[in-house]
PDB file of C-alpha atoms in Angstrom:
ATOM      1  CA  UNK A   9      -0.002   0.247   0.040  1.00 79.00           C
ATOM      2  CA  UNK A  10       0.730   3.837  -0.665  1.00 85.00           C
ATOM      3  CA  UNK A  11       1.752   5.813   1.926  1.00 91.00           C
ATOM      4  CA  UNK A  12       2.250   9.369   2.096  1.00 94.00           C
ATOM      5  CA  UNK A  13       4.888  11.233   5.501  1.00 95.00           C
ATOM      6  CA  UNK A  14       5.001  14.655   6.276  1.00 96.00           C
ATOM      7  CA  UNK A  15       7.663  15.406   8.683  1.00 94.00           C
ATOM      8  CA  UNK A  16       6.685  18.996   9.213  1.00 94.00           C
ATOM      9  CA  UNK A  17       3.813  19.329  11.314  1.00 92.00           C
ATOM     10  CA  UNK A  18       4.768  23.293  11.504  1.00 95.00           C
ATOM     11  CA  UNK A  19       6.811  25.379   9.150  1.00 96.00           C
ATOM     12  CA  UNK A  20       7.432  28.981   9.389  1.00 97.00           C
ATOM     13  CA  UNK A  21       8.404  31.826   7.482  1.00 97.00           C
ATOM     14  CA  UNK A  22       9.435  35.689   7.101  1.00 97.00           C
ATOM     15  CA  UNK A  23       6.816  37.494   4.081  1.00 97.00           C
ATOM     16  CA  UNK A  24       8.434  37.397   1.130  1.00 96.00           C
ATOM     17  CA  UNK A  25      11.231  35.291   1.996  1.00 97.00           C
ATOM     18  CA  UNK A  26      11.004  31.367   0.837  1.00 97.00           C
ATOM     19  CA  UNK A  27      10.397  28.477   2.134  1.00 97.00           C
ATOM     20  CA  UNK A  28      10.546  24.450   1.146  1.00 98.00           C
ATOM     21  CA  UNK A  29       8.131  21.728   2.974  1.00 98.00           C
ATOM     22  CA  UNK A  30       8.692  18.381   2.710  1.00 98.00           C
ATOM     23  CA  UNK A  31       6.885  14.805   1.948  1.00 98.00           C
ATOM     24  CA  UNK A  32       7.883  11.446   0.931  1.00 97.00           C
ATOM     25  CA  UNK A  33       5.945   8.501  -0.141  1.00 97.00           C
ATOM     26  CA  UNK A  34       6.228   4.991  -0.454  1.00 95.00           C
ATOM     27  CA  UNK A  35       5.218   3.050  -3.506  1.00 93.00           C
ATOM     28  CA  UNK A  36       5.679   0.220  -5.295  1.00 91.00           C
ATOM     29  CA  UNK A  37       4.207   1.824  -8.229  1.00 89.00           C
ATOM     30  CA  UNK A  38       6.284   3.375 -11.501  1.00 88.00           C
ATOM     31  CA  UNK A  39       3.424   5.856 -12.946  1.00 87.00           C
ATOM     32  CA  UNK A  40       1.435   7.786 -10.160  1.00 90.00           C
ATOM     33  CA  UNK A  41       0.647  11.327  -9.601  1.00 91.00           C
ATOM     34  CA  UNK A  42       1.726  13.466  -6.747  1.00 94.00           C
ATOM     35  CA  UNK A  43      -0.401  16.583  -5.848  1.00 94.00           C
ATOM     36  CA  UNK A  44      -0.095  19.612  -3.206  1.00 96.00           C
ATOM     37  CA  UNK A  45      -3.042  20.884  -2.042  1.00 94.00           C
ATOM     38  CA  UNK A  46      -3.524  23.920   0.466  1.00 94.00           C
ATOM     39  CA  UNK A  47      -6.148  24.495   3.119  1.00 91.00           C
ATOM     40  CA  UNK A  48      -6.484  27.551   4.636  1.00 89.00           C
ATOM     41  CA  UNK A  49      -8.628  28.459   7.326  1.00 83.00           C
ATOM     42  CA  UNK A  50     -11.930  28.090   5.421  1.00 79.00           C
ATOM     43  CA  UNK A  51     -11.484  24.633   5.162  1.00 80.00           C
ATOM     44  CA  UNK A  52     -11.344  24.462   1.412  1.00 83.00           C
ATOM     45  CA  UNK A  53      -9.116  22.362  -0.220  1.00 88.00           C
ATOM     46  CA  UNK A  54      -7.467  24.041  -3.066  1.00 90.00           C
ATOM     47  CA  UNK A  55      -5.030  22.097  -5.966  1.00 91.00           C
ATOM     48  CA  UNK A  56      -1.634  24.191  -5.670  1.00 95.00           C
ATOM     49  CA  UNK A  57       0.318  22.327  -7.583  1.00 94.00           C
ATOM     50  CA  UNK A  58       0.821  18.614  -9.124  1.00 92.00           C
ATOM     51  CA  UNK A  59       3.379  16.203 -10.988  1.00 93.00           C
ATOM     52  CA  UNK A  60       3.764  13.530 -12.869  1.00 90.00           C
ATOM     53  CA  UNK A  61       6.127  10.864 -11.757  1.00 90.00           C
ATOM     54  CA  UNK A  62       6.550  10.093 -15.860  1.00 88.00           C
ATOM     55  CA  UNK A  63       8.341  13.751 -16.426  1.00 87.00           C
ATOM     56  CA  UNK A  64      11.319  14.882 -15.008  1.00 84.00           C
ATOM     57  CA  UNK A  65      11.329  18.392 -15.421  1.00 90.00           C
ATOM     58  CA  UNK A  66       9.674  19.808 -11.963  1.00 93.00           C
ATOM     59  CA  UNK A  67       6.311  21.331 -12.284  1.00 92.00           C
ATOM     60  CA  UNK A  68       5.760  24.972 -11.846  1.00 93.00           C
ATOM     61  CA  UNK A  69       3.105  27.226 -10.885  1.00 92.00           C
ATOM     62  CA  UNK A  70       3.747  31.104 -10.380  1.00 94.00           C
ATOM     63  CA  UNK A  71       5.540  31.374  -7.025  1.00 96.00           C
ATOM     64  CA  UNK A  72       5.048  27.944  -6.202  1.00 97.00           C
ATOM     65  CA  UNK A  73       7.312  24.655  -7.610  1.00 96.00           C
ATOM     66  CA  UNK A  74       8.192  21.385  -6.583  1.00 97.00           C
ATOM     67  CA  UNK A  75      11.437  19.244  -6.262  1.00 96.00           C
ATOM     68  CA  UNK A  76      10.565  16.167  -7.362  1.00 96.00           C
ATOM     69  CA  UNK A  77      13.342  13.004  -6.730  1.00 95.00           C
ATOM     70  CA  UNK A  78      12.130  10.132  -7.926  1.00 94.00           C
ATOM     71  CA  UNK A  79      14.427   7.524  -7.254  1.00 94.00           C
ATOM     72  CA  UNK A  80      14.890   9.272  -3.651  1.00 95.00           C
ATOM     73  CA  UNK A  81      10.443   9.062  -3.756  1.00 96.00           C
ATOM     74  CA  UNK A  82      10.757  12.593  -2.517  1.00 97.00           C
ATOM     75  CA  UNK A  83       8.144  15.524  -3.681  1.00 97.00           C
ATOM     76  CA  UNK A  84       9.055  18.799  -1.715  1.00 97.00           C
ATOM     77  CA  UNK A  85       6.809  22.377  -2.069  1.00 98.00           C
ATOM     78  CA  UNK A  86       8.977  25.573  -2.262  1.00 98.00           C
ATOM     79  CA  UNK A  87       6.941  28.798  -1.877  1.00 98.00           C
ATOM     80  CA  UNK A  88       8.611  31.452  -3.450  1.00 97.00           C
ATOM     81  CA  UNK A  89       8.023  35.462  -1.834  1.00 97.00           C
ATOM     82  CA  UNK A  90       5.627  34.320   0.925  1.00 97.00           C
ATOM     83  CA  UNK A  91       2.593  36.450   1.471  1.00 97.00           C
ATOM     84  CA  UNK A  92       0.405  36.620   4.311  1.00 96.00           C
ATOM     85  CA  UNK A  93      -2.602  34.659   2.427  1.00 95.00           C
ATOM     86  CA  UNK A  94       0.455  31.376   2.012  1.00 96.00           C
ATOM     87  CA  UNK A  95      -0.437  30.861   5.671  1.00 96.00           C
ATOM     88  CA  UNK A  96      -2.616  27.301   5.332  1.00 95.00           C
ATOM     89  CA  UNK A  97      -2.332  23.662   5.998  1.00 94.00           C
ATOM     90  CA  UNK A  98      -0.440  21.786   2.924  1.00 96.00           C
ATOM     91  CA  UNK A  99      -1.144  18.769   1.946  1.00 95.00           C
ATOM     92  CA  UNK A 100       1.014  16.505   0.066  1.00 96.00           C
ATOM     93  CA  UNK A 101      -1.222  14.035  -1.880  1.00 94.00           C
ATOM     94  CA  UNK A 102      -0.199  10.648  -4.155  1.00 93.00           C
ATOM     95  CA  UNK A 103      -2.461   9.234  -6.938  1.00 89.00           C
ATOM     96  CA  UNK A 104      -1.840   6.081  -8.663  1.00 85.00           C
ATOM     97  CA  UNK A 105      -2.360   6.462 -12.278  1.00 80.00           C
ATOM     98  CA  UNK A 106      -4.001   2.915 -12.828  1.00 73.00           C
ATOM     99  CA  UNK A 107      -6.946   4.003 -14.004  1.00 62.00           C
ATOM    100  CA  UNK A 108     -10.701   4.093 -12.382  1.00 58.00           C
ATOM    101  CA  UNK A 109     -12.166   2.636  -9.074  1.00 55.00           C
ATOM    102  CA  UNK A 110     -10.388   3.483  -5.645  1.00 59.00           C
ATOM    103  CA  UNK A 111      -7.028   3.327  -7.016  1.00 58.00           C
ATOM    104  CA  UNK A 112      -8.002   6.845  -8.337  1.00 69.00           C
ATOM    105  CA  UNK A 113      -8.120   8.111  -4.487  1.00 80.00           C
ATOM    106  CA  UNK A 114      -5.792  10.565  -3.060  1.00 87.00           C
ATOM    107  CA  UNK A 115      -3.730   9.176  -0.353  1.00 90.00           C
ATOM    108  CA  UNK A 116      -3.210  12.111   1.693  1.00 92.00           C
ATOM    109  CA  UNK A 117       0.100  12.708   3.884  1.00 94.00           C
ATOM    110  CA  UNK A 118      -0.911  14.439   7.574  1.00 92.00           C
ATOM    111  CA  UNK A 119       0.157  17.935   6.878  1.00 93.00           C
ATOM    112  CA  UNK A 120       2.261  20.678   7.651  1.00 96.00           C
ATOM    113  CA  UNK A 121       0.929  23.904   9.196  1.00 95.00           C
ATOM    114  CA  UNK A 122       2.590  27.050   7.443  1.00 97.00           C
ATOM    115  CA  UNK A 123       2.843  30.245   8.987  1.00 97.00           C
ATOM    116  CA  UNK A 124       3.574  33.426   7.859  1.00 97.00           C
ATOM    117  CA  UNK A 125       4.648  36.075  10.042  1.00 95.00           C
ATOM    118  CA  UNK A 126       4.462  39.857   8.692  1.00 93.00           C
TER     119      UNK A 126
ATOM    120  CA  UNK B  19     -19.169  28.820 -10.732  1.00 59.00           C
ATOM    121  CA  UNK B  20     -20.412  26.560  -7.936  1.00 72.00           C
ATOM    122  CA  UNK B  21     -18.293  23.618  -8.293  1.00 91.00           C
ATOM    123  CA  UNK B  22     -18.811  21.042  -5.192  1.00 93.00           C
ATOM    124  CA  UNK B  23     -20.460  22.275  -2.703  1.00 94.00           C
ATOM    125  CA  UNK B  24     -21.670  20.502   0.825  1.00 96.00           C
ATOM    126  CA  UNK B  25     -25.026  21.194   2.938  1.00 96.00           C
ATOM    127  CA  UNK B  26     -24.450  21.553   5.636  1.00 95.00           C
ATOM    128  CA  UNK B  27     -21.547  22.835   6.774  1.00 93.00           C
ATOM    129  CA  UNK B  28     -22.048  22.304  10.346  1.00 95.00           C
ATOM    130  CA  UNK B  29     -24.198  19.767  12.545  1.00 95.00           C
ATOM    131  CA  UNK B  30     -24.321  18.981  16.143  1.00 96.00           C
ATOM    132  CA  UNK B  31     -25.900  15.070  16.295  1.00 95.00           C
ATOM    133  CA  UNK B  32     -25.962  13.144  19.536  1.00 96.00           C
ATOM    134  CA  UNK B  33     -25.047   9.282  19.332  1.00 97.00           C
ATOM    135  CA  UNK B  34     -27.723   6.916  17.578  1.00 96.00           C
ATOM    136  CA  UNK B  35     -29.239  10.084  15.472  1.00 96.00           C
ATOM    137  CA  UNK B  36     -29.245   9.504  12.153  1.00 95.00           C
ATOM    138  CA  UNK B  37     -28.094  12.221   9.003  1.00 94.00           C
ATOM    139  CA  UNK B  38     -27.514  12.787   5.402  1.00 97.00           C
ATOM    140  CA  UNK B  39     -25.008  14.670   4.465  1.00 97.00           C
ATOM    141  CA  UNK B  40     -25.566  16.052   0.888  1.00 97.00           C
ATOM    142  CA  UNK B  41     -22.622  16.564  -1.932  1.00 97.00           C
ATOM    143  CA  UNK B  42     -23.430  18.311  -5.194  1.00 97.00           C
ATOM    144  CA  UNK B  43     -21.282  18.761  -8.226  1.00 96.00           C
ATOM    145  CA  UNK B  44     -22.155  21.525 -11.287  1.00 95.00           C
ATOM    146  CA  UNK B  45     -19.408  19.630 -13.809  1.00 93.00           C
ATOM    147  CA  UNK B  46     -20.767  17.059 -15.372  1.00 93.00           C
ATOM    148  CA  UNK B  47     -18.337  14.220 -13.732  1.00 92.00           C
ATOM    149  CA  UNK B  48     -18.442  11.253 -13.533  1.00 91.00           C
ATOM    150  CA  UNK B  49     -16.205  10.390  -9.920  1.00 90.00           C
ATOM    151  CA  UNK B  50     -17.504  11.350  -7.095  1.00 92.00           C
ATOM    152  CA  UNK B  51     -15.654  10.790  -3.604  1.00 93.00           C
ATOM    153  CA  UNK B  52     -16.354  10.825   0.355  1.00 96.00           C
ATOM    154  CA  UNK B  53     -13.571  11.262   2.975  1.00 95.00           C
ATOM    155  CA  UNK B  54     -13.350  12.626   5.877  1.00 96.00           C
ATOM    156  CA  UNK B  55     -10.178  14.362   7.904  1.00 93.00           C
ATOM    157  CA  UNK B  56      -8.834  13.944  10.439  1.00 91.00           C
ATOM    158  CA  UNK B  57      -6.481  15.684  12.918  1.00 82.00           C
ATOM    159  CA  UNK B  58      -2.921  14.019  12.565  1.00 76.00           C
ATOM    160  CA  UNK B  59      -4.583  11.437  10.102  1.00 76.00           C
ATOM    161  CA  UNK B  60      -4.448  13.697   6.692  1.00 82.00           C
ATOM    162  CA  UNK B  61      -8.208  12.763   4.701  1.00 90.00           C
ATOM    163  CA  UNK B  62      -9.969   9.066   4.341  1.00 92.00           C
ATOM    164  CA  UNK B  63     -11.545   8.313   1.421  1.00 92.00           C
ATOM    165  CA  UNK B  64     -15.302   6.496   3.139  1.00 95.00           C
ATOM    166  CA  UNK B  65     -16.809   5.859  -0.264  1.00 95.00           C
ATOM    167  CA  UNK B  66     -16.563   6.499  -3.653  1.00 92.00           C
ATOM    168  CA  UNK B  67     -18.676   6.424  -6.678  1.00 92.00           C
ATOM    169  CA  UNK B  68     -17.345   5.719 -10.431  1.00 88.00           C
ATOM    170  CA  UNK B  69     -20.571   6.532 -12.593  1.00 90.00           C
ATOM    171  CA  UNK B  70     -24.601   7.176 -11.397  1.00 92.00           C
ATOM    172  CA  UNK B  71     -26.078   4.043  -9.637  1.00 91.00           C
ATOM    173  CA  UNK B  72     -22.484   2.654  -8.786  1.00 91.00           C
ATOM    174  CA  UNK B  73     -20.542   3.666  -4.980  1.00 93.00           C
ATOM    175  CA  UNK B  74     -18.149   1.369  -3.177  1.00 91.00           C
ATOM    176  CA  UNK B  75     -16.569   0.809  -0.755  1.00 91.00           C
ATOM    177  CA  UNK B  76     -12.984   2.822   0.843  1.00 89.00           C
ATOM    178  CA  UNK B  77     -10.678   2.868   3.471  1.00 88.00           C
ATOM    179  CA  UNK B  78     -12.972   3.429   6.417  1.00 93.00           C
ATOM    180  CA  UNK B  79     -16.518   2.565   5.117  1.00 94.00           C
ATOM    181  CA  UNK B  80     -17.662   1.254   8.170  1.00 95.00           C
ATOM    182  CA  UNK B  81     -20.279   2.830   9.773  1.00 95.00           C
ATOM    183  CA  UNK B  82     -21.427   4.790   6.376  1.00 97.00           C
ATOM    184  CA  UNK B  83     -23.448   4.342   4.004  1.00 96.00           C
ATOM    185  CA  UNK B  84     -24.288   6.261   0.140  1.00 96.00           C
ATOM    186  CA  UNK B  85     -26.352   6.572  -2.060  1.00 97.00           C
ATOM    187  CA  UNK B  86     -25.443   7.716  -6.031  1.00 96.00           C
ATOM    188  CA  UNK B  87     -29.210   8.248  -8.127  1.00 94.00           C
ATOM    189  CA  UNK B  88     -28.447  10.966 -10.061  1.00 95.00           C
ATOM    190  CA  UNK B  89     -24.952  11.623 -11.281  1.00 95.00           C
ATOM    191  CA  UNK B  90     -24.404  15.625  -9.767  1.00 96.00           C
ATOM    192  CA  UNK B  91     -25.285  14.506  -6.104  1.00 97.00           C
ATOM    193  CA  UNK B  92     -23.619  12.223  -3.801  1.00 97.00           C
ATOM    194  CA  UNK B  93     -24.885  10.877  -0.257  1.00 97.00           C
ATOM    195  CA  UNK B  94     -23.400  10.212   2.820  1.00 97.00           C
ATOM    196  CA  UNK B  95     -25.422   8.824   5.541  1.00 97.00           C
ATOM    197  CA  UNK B  96     -24.778   8.059   9.090  1.00 95.00           C
ATOM    198  CA  UNK B  97     -27.490   5.388  10.253  1.00 91.00           C
ATOM    199  CA  UNK B  98     -26.515   5.620  13.917  1.00 95.00           C
ATOM    200  CA  UNK B  99     -23.517   7.935  14.843  1.00 95.00           C
ATOM    201  CA  UNK B 100     -20.903   7.280  17.030  1.00 96.00           C
ATOM    202  CA  UNK B 101     -18.793  10.201  18.656  1.00 96.00           C
ATOM    203  CA  UNK B 102     -15.869   8.270  16.874  1.00 95.00           C
ATOM    204  CA  UNK B 103     -17.396   9.647  13.916  1.00 96.00           C
ATOM    205  CA  UNK B 104     -16.753  13.300  15.609  1.00 96.00           C
ATOM    206  CA  UNK B 105     -14.821  14.666  12.050  1.00 96.00           C
ATOM    207  CA  UNK B 106     -14.840  17.042   9.516  1.00 95.00           C
ATOM    208  CA  UNK B 107     -16.081  15.505   6.238  1.00 96.00           C
ATOM    209  CA  UNK B 108     -15.442  16.570   2.226  1.00 95.00           C
ATOM    210  CA  UNK B 109     -16.214  15.554  -0.869  1.00 95.00           C
ATOM    211  CA  UNK B 110     -14.866  15.450  -3.935  1.00 93.00           C
ATOM    212  CA  UNK B 111     -15.465  14.874  -7.546  1.00 92.00           C
ATOM    213  CA  UNK B 112     -13.053  14.430 -10.592  1.00 88.00           C
ATOM    214  CA  UNK B 113     -14.189  14.125 -14.711  1.00 85.00           C
ATOM    215  CA  UNK B 114     -13.431  10.459 -14.553  1.00 73.00           C
ATOM    216  CA  UNK B 115     -10.805   8.064 -13.054  1.00 61.00           C
ATOM    217  CA  UNK B 116      -8.506   8.762 -16.981  1.00 60.00           C
ATOM    218  CA  UNK B 117      -5.225  10.207 -16.072  1.00 58.00           C
ATOM    219  CA  UNK B 118      -4.355  13.462 -14.525  1.00 62.00           C
ATOM    220  CA  UNK B 119      -7.943  13.952 -13.875  1.00 72.00           C
ATOM    221  CA  UNK B 120      -7.991  16.166 -10.552  1.00 77.00           C
ATOM    222  CA  UNK B 121     -10.175  16.313  -7.541  1.00 84.00           C
ATOM    223  CA  UNK B 122     -12.246  19.332  -7.033  1.00 89.00           C
ATOM    224  CA  UNK B 123     -13.317  19.292  -3.180  1.00 92.00           C
ATOM    225  CA  UNK B 124     -16.525  20.693  -1.239  1.00 92.00           C
ATOM    226  CA  UNK B 125     -15.771  23.111   1.868  1.00 90.00           C
ATOM    227  CA  UNK B 126     -16.497  20.362   4.243  1.00 93.00           C
ATOM    228  CA  UNK B 127     -18.920  19.773   6.461  1.00 95.00           C
ATOM    229  CA  UNK B 128     -18.148  19.440  10.550  1.00 94.00           C
ATOM    230  CA  UNK B 129     -19.856  16.839  12.267  1.00 96.00           C
ATOM    231  CA  UNK B 130     -19.825  16.573  15.896  1.00 96.00           C
ATOM    232  CA  UNK B 131     -21.655  13.478  17.009  1.00 96.00           C
ATOM    233  CA  UNK B 132     -22.214  13.989  21.334  1.00 94.00           C
TER     234      UNK B 132
END
């Protein structure tokens, strides 16, 4: 079974600085997807960025980028130029690339609470 | 755009009571999911549906039932609520189970069982 581990329960960053959130996962599959979701106090789950395992190039979305190390099974999220609105719980998630049914479910880590200091 | 809408947003129940959580999506998505979120445990899949009229068990299905009578709605039922079911419940949907189909989440329902 696949597992996702986020070893940092809480992180803090100064506004305008850069922070990296860690995520490791365990799987025997070779094709899968990885996601970072943001959950602000409003509780809404917002997709931040996603990575396809067969792509070597790291995904980027504006100030958000990932460092995907497939061999090490590591998927960290880097937030550049941090803003107050980035404060939230961040979840790393895994999904199998096999289509259909329960294999399409997201497997979540336990989350990292990010605080942004003004 | 409404996306995924969950009702109610908050509810307090007594042990043994029953209730139904409603999830509605207006994106014509085939797949729908119910997750629960507990402190320190991330989100876990309760039940899911791959299309109208079909449902299947996820990771933690005990104590819950679901129905997908209409494509746009996915109902989660608690027949006899227990304190262990105190949680935040999230509904999600995706276009299909195909490659690179992201799941869209509702805002969650906070359920407390006394």
